[in-house]
Coordinates of C-alpha atoms and ligand atoms in Angstrom, one line a residue:
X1 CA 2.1 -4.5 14.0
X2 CA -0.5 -3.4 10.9
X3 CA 0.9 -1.0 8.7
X4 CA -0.4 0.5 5.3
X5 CA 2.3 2.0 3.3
X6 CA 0.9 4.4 1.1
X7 CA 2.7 7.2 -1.3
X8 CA 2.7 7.5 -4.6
X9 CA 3.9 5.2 -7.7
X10 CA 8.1 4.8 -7.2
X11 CA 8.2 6.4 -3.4
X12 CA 9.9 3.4 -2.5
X13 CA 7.2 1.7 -0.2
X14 CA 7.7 -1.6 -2.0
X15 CA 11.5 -2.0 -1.2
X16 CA 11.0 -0.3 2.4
X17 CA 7.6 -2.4 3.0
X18 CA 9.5 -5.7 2.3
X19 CA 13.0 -5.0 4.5
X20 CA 10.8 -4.1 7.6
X21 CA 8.3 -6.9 7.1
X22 CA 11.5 -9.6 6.7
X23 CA 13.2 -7.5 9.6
X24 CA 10.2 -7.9 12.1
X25 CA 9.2 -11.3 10.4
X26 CA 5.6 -10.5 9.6
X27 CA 4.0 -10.6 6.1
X28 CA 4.6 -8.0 3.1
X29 CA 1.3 -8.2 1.7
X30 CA 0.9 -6.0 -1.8
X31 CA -1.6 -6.0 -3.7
X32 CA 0.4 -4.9 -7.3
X33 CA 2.6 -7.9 -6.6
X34 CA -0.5 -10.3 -6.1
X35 CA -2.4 -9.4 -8.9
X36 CA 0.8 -9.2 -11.2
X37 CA 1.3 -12.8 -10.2
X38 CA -2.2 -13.3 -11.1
X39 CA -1.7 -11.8 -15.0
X40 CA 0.7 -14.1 -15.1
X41 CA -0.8 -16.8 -14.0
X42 CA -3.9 -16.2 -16.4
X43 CA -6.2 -16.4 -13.5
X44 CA -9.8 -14.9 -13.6
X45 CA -9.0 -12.0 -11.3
X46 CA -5.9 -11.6 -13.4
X47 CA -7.6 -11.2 -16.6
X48 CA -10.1 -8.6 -15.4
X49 CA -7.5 -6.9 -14.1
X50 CA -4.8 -6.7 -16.5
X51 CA -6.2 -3.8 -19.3
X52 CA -6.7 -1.6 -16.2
X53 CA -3.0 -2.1 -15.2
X54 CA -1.5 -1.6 -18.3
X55 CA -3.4 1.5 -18.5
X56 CA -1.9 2.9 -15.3
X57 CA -5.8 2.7 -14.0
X58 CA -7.0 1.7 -10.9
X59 CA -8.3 -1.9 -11.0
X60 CA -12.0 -1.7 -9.3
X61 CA -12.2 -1.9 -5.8
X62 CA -14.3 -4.8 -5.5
X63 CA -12.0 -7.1 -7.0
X64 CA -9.5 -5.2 -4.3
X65 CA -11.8 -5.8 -1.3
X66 CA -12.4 -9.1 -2.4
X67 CA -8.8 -10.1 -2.8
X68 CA -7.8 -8.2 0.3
X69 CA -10.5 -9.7 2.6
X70 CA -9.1 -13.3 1.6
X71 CA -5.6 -12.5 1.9
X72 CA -6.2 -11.3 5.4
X73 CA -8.1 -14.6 6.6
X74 CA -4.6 -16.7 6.1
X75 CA -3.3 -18.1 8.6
X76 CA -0.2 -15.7 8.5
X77 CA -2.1 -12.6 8.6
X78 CA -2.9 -12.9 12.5
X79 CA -0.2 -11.5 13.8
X80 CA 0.4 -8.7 12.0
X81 CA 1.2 -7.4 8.2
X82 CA 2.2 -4.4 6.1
X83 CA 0.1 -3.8 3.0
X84 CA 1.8 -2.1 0.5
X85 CA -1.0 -0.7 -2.8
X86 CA -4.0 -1.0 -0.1
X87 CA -6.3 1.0 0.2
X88 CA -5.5 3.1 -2.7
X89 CA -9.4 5.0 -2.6
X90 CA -11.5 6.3 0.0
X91 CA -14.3 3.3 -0.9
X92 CA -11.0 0.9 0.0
X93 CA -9.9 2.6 3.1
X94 CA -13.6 2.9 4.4
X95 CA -14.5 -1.4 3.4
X96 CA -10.9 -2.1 5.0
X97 CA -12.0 -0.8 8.4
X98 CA -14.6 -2.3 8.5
X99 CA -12.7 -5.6 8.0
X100 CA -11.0 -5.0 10.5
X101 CA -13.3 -5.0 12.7
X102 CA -14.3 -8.6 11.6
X103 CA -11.4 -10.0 11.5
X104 CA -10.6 -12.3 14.7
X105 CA -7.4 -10.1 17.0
X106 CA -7.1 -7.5 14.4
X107 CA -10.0 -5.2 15.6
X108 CA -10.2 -2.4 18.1
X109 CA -10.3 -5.0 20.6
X110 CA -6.6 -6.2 20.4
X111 CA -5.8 -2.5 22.2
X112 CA -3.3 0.1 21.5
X113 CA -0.4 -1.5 21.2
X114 CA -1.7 -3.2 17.9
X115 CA -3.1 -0.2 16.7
X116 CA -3.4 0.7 12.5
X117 CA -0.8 2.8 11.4
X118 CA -0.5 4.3 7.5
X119 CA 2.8 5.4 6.5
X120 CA 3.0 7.7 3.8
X121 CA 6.0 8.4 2.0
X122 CA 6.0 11.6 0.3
X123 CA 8.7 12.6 -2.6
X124 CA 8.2 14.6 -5.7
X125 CA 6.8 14.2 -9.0
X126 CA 9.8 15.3 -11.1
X127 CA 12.0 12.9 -8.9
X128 CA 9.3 10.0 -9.0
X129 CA 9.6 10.4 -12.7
X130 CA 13.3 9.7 -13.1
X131 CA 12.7 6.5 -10.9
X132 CA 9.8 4.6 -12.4
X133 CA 11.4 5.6 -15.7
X134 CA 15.0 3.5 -14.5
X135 CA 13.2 1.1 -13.2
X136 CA 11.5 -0.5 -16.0
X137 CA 8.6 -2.4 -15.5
X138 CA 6.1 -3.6 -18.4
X139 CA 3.7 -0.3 -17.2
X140 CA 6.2 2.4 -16.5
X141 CA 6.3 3.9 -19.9
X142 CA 6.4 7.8 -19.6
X143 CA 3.0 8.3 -20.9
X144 CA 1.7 5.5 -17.9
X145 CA 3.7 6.9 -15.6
X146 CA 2.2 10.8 -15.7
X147 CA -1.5 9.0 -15.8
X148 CA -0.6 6.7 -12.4
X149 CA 0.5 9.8 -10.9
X150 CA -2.6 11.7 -11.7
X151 CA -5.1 8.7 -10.2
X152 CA -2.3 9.1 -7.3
X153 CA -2.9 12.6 -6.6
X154 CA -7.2 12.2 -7.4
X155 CA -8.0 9.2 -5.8
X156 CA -5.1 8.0 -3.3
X157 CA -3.8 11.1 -2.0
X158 CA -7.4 11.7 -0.1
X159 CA -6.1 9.0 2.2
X160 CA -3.7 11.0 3.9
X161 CA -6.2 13.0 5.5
X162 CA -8.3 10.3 6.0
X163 CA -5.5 8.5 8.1
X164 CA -4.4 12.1 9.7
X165 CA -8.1 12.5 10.8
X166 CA -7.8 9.5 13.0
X167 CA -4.8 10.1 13.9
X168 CA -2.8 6.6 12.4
X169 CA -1.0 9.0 9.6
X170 CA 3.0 8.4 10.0
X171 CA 4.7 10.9 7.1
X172 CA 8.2 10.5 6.0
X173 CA 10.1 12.1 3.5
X174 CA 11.0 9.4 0.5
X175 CA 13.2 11.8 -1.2
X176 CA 16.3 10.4 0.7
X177 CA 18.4 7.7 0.2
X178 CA 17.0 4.1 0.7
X179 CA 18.9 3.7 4.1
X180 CA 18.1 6.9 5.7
X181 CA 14.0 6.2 5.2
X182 CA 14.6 2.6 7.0
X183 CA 16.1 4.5 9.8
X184 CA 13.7 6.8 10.3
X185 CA 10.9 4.6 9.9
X186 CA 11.8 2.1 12.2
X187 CA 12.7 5.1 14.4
X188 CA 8.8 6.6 13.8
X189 CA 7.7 2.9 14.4
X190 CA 9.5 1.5 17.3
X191 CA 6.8 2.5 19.6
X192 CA 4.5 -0.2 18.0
X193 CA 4.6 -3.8 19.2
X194 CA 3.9 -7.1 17.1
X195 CA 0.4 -8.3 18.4
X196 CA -0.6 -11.6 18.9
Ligands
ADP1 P1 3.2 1.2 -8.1 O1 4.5 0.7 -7.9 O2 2.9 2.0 -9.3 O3 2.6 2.0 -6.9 P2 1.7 -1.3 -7.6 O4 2.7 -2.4 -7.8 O5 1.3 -1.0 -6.2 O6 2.3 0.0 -8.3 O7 0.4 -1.5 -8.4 C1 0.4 -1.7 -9.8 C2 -1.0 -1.6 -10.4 O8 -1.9 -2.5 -9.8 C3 -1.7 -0.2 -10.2 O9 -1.3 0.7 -11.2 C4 -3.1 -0.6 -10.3 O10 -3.6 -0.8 -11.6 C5 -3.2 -2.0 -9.6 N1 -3.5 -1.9 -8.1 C6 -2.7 -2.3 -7.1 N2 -3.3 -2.0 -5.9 C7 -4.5 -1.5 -6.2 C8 -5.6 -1.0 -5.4 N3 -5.5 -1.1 -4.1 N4 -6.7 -0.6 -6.0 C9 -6.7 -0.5 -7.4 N5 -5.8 -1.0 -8.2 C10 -4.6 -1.4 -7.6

């Protein structure tokens, strides 16, 4: 199972990425989480990156690919993983693939059963509003909030053609309760097998 959940800031792809990663036991890897532990932590990639969070800007994609292409080499990664923040640009989706194709079992040549898939979740701006707004975290001030979903629209939203294209795209409507987008992903997704 390889899944990218993608959707805009407050879709929900956190919450949903993490109950079907625990559900099917494989890893919830995202990339906000990991280089929010990193601010904290003080660490080099952590200070580059913290001004561009705080201003609701995409950090650069190398540090992304860089931090990406390690987390995938872990041991854990192997048999499957949803990534939840990555890619978030055309430049991330396009590196990514090609990592793919380097990494040992996660290529092409595992077959169809393991094959990519990108979820998107698509709800509304007003409604994404309301939610980042309740939910409080140290960049979800109003101002932040508007800008993240403007680099959204500009620089992520691209991606959903690009997965469409090739046929991995998975849309759901994230303007439902919590429950009711479980469901229907894991209905959208039970076709998929964990590969090995
Ligand atoms: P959100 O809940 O707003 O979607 P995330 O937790 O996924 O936020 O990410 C928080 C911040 O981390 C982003 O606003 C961005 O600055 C940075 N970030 C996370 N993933 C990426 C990525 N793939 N490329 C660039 N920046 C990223």
């Amino acid at each position: 199972m390889q899944l990218i959940f993608m959707g805009p800031p407050g879709a929900g792809k956190g919450t949903q990425a993490q109950l079907l990663a625990s559900l099917w036991n494989i890893p919830h890897i995202s990339t906000g989480d990991i280089l929010r532990a990193s601010v904290v932590a003080k660490t080099a990639l952590g200070q580059k990156a913290q001004s561009y969070m705080d201003a609701g800007d995409l950090v650069p994609d190398q540090l992304l690919m860089d931090l990406v292409q390690e987390r995938m080499n872990q041991p854990d990664a192997s048999a499957g993983w949803i990534l939840d923040g990555f890619p978030r640009t055309v430049p991330q989706a396009a590196f990514f693939d090609q990592l793919l194709c380097d990494v040992p079992g996660a290529g092409p040549k595992s077959g169809k059963d393991c094959a990519l898939r990108a979820v998107n979740l698509d709800v509304p701006d007003n409604v994404l509003v309301t939610r980042l707004l309740s939910r409080g975290r140290q960049d979800d001030n109003e101002q932040t909030i508007r800008h993240r979903l403007q680099v959204y629209r500009e620089q992520t939203e691209p991606l959903i053609e690009f997965y469409r294209d090739r046929q991995q795209l998975v849309a759901v409507d994230g303007d439902r309760s919590m429950a009711e987008v479980t469901a229907e992903l894991q209905q959208a997704l039970s076709g998929d097998q964990i590969c090995h």
